[in-house]
mmCIF file with all atom_site columns, C-alpha atoms in Angstrom:
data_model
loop_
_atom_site.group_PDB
_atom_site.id
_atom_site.type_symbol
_atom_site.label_atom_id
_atom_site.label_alt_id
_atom_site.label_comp_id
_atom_site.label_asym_id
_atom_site.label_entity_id
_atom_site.label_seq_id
_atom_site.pdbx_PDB_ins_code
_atom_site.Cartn_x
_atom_site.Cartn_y
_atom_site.Cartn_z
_atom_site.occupancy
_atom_site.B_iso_or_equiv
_atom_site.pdbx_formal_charge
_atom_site.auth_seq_id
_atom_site.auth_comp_id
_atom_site.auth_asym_id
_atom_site.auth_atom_id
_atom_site.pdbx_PDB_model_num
ATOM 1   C CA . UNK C 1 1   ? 0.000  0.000  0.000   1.00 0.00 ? 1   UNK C CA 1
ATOM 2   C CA . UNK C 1 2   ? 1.477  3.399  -0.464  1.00 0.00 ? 2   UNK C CA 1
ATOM 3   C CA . UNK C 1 3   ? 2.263  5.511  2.179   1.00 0.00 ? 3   UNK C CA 1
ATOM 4   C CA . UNK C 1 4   ? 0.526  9.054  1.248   1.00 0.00 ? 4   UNK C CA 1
ATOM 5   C CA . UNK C 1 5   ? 3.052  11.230 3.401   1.00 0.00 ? 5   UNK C CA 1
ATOM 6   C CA . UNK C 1 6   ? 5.559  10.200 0.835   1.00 0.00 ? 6   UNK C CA 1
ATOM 7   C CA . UNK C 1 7   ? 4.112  12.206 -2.001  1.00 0.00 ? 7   UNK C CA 1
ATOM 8   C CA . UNK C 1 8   ? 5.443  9.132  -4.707  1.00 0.00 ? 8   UNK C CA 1
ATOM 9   C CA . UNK C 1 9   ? 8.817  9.752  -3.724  1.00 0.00 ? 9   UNK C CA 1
ATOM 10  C CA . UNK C 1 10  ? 11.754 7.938  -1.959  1.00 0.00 ? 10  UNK C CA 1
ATOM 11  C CA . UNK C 1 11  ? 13.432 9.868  0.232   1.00 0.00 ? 11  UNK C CA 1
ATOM 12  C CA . UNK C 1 12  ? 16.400 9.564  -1.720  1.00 0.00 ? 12  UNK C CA 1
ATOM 13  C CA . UNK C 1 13  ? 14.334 10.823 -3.927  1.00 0.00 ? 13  UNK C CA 1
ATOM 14  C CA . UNK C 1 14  ? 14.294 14.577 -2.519  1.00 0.00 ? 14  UNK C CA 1
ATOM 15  C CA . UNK C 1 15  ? 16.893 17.312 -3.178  1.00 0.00 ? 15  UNK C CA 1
ATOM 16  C CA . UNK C 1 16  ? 19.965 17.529 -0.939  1.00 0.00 ? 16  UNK C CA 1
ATOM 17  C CA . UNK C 1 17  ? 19.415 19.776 1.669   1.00 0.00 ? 17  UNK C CA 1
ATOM 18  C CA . UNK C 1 18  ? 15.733 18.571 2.155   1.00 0.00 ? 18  UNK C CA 1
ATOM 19  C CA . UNK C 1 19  ? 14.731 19.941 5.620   1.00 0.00 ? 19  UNK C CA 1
ATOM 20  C CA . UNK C 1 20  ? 13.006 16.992 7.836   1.00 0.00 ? 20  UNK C CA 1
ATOM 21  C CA . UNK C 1 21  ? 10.344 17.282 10.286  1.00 0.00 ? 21  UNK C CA 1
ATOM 22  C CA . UNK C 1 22  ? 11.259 16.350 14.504  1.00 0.00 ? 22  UNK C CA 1
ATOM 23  C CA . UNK C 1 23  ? 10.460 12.819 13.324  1.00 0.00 ? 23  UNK C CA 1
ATOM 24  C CA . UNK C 1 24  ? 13.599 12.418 10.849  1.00 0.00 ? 24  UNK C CA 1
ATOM 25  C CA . UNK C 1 25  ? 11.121 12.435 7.801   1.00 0.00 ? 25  UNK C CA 1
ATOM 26  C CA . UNK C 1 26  ? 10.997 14.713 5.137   1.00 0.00 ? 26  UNK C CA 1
ATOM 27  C CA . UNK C 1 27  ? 8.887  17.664 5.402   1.00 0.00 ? 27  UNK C CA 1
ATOM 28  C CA . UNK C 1 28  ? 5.783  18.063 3.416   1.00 0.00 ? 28  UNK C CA 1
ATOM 29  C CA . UNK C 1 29  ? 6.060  19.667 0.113   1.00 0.00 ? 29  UNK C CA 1
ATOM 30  C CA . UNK C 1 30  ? 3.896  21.956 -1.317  1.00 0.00 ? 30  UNK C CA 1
ATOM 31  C CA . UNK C 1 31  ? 3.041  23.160 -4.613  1.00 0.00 ? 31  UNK C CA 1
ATOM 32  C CA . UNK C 1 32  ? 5.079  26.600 -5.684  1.00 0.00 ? 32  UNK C CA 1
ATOM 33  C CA . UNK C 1 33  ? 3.538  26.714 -9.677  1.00 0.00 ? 33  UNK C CA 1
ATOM 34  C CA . UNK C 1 34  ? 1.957  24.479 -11.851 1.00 0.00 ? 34  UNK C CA 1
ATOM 35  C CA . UNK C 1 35  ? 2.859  25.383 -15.486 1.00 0.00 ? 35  UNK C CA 1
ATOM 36  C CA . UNK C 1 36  ? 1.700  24.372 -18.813 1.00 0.00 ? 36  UNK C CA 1
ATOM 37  C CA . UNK C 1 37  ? 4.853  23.125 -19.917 1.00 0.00 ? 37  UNK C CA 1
ATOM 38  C CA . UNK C 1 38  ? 8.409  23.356 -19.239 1.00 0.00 ? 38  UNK C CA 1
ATOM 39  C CA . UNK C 1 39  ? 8.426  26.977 -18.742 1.00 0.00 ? 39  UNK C CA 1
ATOM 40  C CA . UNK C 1 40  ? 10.615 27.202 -22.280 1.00 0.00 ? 40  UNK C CA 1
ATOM 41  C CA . UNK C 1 41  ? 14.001 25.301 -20.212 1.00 0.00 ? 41  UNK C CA 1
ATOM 42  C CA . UNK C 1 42  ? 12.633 28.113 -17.377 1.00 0.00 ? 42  UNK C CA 1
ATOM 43  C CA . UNK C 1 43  ? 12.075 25.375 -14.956 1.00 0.00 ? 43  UNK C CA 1
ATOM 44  C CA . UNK C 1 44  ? 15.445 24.743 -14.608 1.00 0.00 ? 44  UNK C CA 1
ATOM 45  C CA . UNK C 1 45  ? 16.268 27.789 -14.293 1.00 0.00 ? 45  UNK C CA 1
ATOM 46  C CA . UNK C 1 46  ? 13.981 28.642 -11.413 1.00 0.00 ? 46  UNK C CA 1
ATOM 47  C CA . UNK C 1 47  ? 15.011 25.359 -9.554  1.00 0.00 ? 47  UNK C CA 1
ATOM 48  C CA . UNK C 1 48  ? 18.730 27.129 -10.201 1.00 0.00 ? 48  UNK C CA 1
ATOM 49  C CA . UNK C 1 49  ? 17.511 30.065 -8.671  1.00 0.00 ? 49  UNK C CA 1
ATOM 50  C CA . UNK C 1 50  ? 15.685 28.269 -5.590  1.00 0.00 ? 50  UNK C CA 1
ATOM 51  C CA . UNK C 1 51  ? 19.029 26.345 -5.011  1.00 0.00 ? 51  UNK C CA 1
ATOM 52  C CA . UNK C 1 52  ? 21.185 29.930 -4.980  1.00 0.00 ? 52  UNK C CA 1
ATOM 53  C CA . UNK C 1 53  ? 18.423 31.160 -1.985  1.00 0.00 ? 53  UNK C CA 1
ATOM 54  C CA . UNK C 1 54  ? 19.010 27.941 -0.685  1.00 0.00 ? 54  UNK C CA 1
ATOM 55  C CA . UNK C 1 55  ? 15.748 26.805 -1.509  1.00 0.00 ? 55  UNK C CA 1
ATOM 56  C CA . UNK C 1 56  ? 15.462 23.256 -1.768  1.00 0.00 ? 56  UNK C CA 1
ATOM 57  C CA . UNK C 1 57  ? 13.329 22.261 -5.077  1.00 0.00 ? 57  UNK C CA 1
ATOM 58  C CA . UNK C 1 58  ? 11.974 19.803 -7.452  1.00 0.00 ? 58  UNK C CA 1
ATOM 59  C CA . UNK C 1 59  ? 9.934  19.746 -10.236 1.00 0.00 ? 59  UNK C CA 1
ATOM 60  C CA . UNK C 1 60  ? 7.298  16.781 -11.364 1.00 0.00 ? 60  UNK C CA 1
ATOM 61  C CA . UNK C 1 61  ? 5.675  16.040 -14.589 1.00 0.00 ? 61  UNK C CA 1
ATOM 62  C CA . UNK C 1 62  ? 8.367  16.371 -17.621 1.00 0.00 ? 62  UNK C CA 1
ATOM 63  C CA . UNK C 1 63  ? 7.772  12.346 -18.337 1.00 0.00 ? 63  UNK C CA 1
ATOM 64  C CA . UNK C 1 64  ? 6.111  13.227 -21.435 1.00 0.00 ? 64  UNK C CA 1
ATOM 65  C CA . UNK C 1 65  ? 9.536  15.112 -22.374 1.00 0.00 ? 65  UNK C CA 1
ATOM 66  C CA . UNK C 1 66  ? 11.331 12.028 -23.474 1.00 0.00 ? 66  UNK C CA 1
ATOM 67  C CA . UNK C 1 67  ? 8.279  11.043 -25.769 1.00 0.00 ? 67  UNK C CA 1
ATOM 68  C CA . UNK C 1 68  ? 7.190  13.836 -27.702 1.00 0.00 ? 68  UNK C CA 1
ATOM 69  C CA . UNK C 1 69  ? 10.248 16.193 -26.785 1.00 0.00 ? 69  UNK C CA 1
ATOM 70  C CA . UNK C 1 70  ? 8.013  18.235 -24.277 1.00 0.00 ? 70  UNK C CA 1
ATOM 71  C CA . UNK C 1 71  ? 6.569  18.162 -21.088 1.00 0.00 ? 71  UNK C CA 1
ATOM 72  C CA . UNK C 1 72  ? 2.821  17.066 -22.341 1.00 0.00 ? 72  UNK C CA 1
ATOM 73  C CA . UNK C 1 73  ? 1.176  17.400 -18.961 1.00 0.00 ? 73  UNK C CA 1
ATOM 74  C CA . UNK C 1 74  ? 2.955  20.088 -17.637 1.00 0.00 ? 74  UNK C CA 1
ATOM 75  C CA . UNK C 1 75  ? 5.494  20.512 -14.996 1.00 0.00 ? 75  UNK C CA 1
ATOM 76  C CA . UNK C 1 76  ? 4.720  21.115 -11.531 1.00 0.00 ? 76  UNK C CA 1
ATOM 77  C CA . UNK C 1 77  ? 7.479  23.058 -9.053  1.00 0.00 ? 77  UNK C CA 1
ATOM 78  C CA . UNK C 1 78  ? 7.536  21.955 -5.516  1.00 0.00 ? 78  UNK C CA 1
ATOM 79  C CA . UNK C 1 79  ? 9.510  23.202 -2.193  1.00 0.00 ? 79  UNK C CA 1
ATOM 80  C CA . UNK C 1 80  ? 9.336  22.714 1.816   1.00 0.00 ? 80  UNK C CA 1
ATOM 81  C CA . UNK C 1 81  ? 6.220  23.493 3.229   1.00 0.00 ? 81  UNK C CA 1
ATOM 82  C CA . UNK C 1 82  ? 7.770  25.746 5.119   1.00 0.00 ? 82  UNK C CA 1
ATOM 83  C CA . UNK C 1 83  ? 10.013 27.378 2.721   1.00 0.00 ? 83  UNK C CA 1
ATOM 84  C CA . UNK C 1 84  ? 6.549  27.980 0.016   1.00 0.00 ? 84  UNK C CA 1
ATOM 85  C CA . UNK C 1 85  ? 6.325  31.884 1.358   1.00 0.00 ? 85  UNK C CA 1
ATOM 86  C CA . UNK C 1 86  ? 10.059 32.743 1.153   1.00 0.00 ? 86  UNK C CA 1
ATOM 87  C CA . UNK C 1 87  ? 9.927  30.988 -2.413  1.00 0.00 ? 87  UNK C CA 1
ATOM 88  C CA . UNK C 1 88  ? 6.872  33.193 -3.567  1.00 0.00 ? 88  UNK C CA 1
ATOM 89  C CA . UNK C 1 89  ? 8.584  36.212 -2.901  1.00 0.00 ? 89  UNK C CA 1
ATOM 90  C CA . UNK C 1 90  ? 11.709 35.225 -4.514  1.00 0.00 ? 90  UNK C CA 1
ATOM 91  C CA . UNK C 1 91  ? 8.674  34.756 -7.815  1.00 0.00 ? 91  UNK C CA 1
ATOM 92  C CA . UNK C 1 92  ? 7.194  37.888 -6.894  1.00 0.00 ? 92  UNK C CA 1
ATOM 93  C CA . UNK C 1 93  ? 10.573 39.892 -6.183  1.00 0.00 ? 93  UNK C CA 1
ATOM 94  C CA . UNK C 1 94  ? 13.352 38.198 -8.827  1.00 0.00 ? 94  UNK C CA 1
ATOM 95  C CA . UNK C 1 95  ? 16.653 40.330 -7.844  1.00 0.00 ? 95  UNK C CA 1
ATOM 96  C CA . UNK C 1 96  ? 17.863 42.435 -10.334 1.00 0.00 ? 96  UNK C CA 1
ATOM 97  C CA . UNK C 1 97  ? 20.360 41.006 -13.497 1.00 0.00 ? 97  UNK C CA 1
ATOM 98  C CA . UNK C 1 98  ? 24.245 41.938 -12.888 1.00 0.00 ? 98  UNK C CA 1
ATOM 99  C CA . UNK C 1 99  ? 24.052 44.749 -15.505 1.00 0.00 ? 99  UNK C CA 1
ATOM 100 C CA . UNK C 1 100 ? 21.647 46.341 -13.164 1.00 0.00 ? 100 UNK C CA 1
ATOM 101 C CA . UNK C 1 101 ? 23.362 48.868 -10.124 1.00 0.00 ? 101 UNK C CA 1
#
């Protein structure tokens, strides 16, 4: 039977740097965007930038990719549950390229 607080993944599984709960088992994650597709190589990119904030961050759903050559359902970003309000503000807030002063 599957275990629901696993969310389909094996712990090892998660990013490095996953935070865990008093337990020892990984945290809940929660749903940071839901795209259409693949974000045009963007969701990388944002799962780069989560990392840099230290951020852990994974994304779900780019199956299809290795099929048709794109994500066909989508691709969802996820993070800590407790880390989803510090990554929305890093969405809402992106710092400034290097050209930028």
């Amino acid at each position: 039977m599957k275990d629901e607080g696993s969310w389909g993944f094996r712990q090892g599984d998660l990013p490095e740097h996953w935070p865990t709960g008093p337990d020892g088992q990984p945290e809940q994650a929660a749903l940071l965007i839901a795209a259409q597709s693949e974000l045009g190589g963007g969701a990388d990119v944002l799962l780069s930038m989560l990392s840099s904030c230290e951020i852990p961050a994974f994304k779900s759903g780019s199956l299809g990719k290795v099929i048709f050559g794109f994500a066909g359902r989508g691709v969802d970003i996820y993070v800590p549950q407790s880390m989803l309000e510090d990554a929305k503000e890093i969405l809402d807030h992106p710092a400034p390229s290097g050209g930028e002063e």
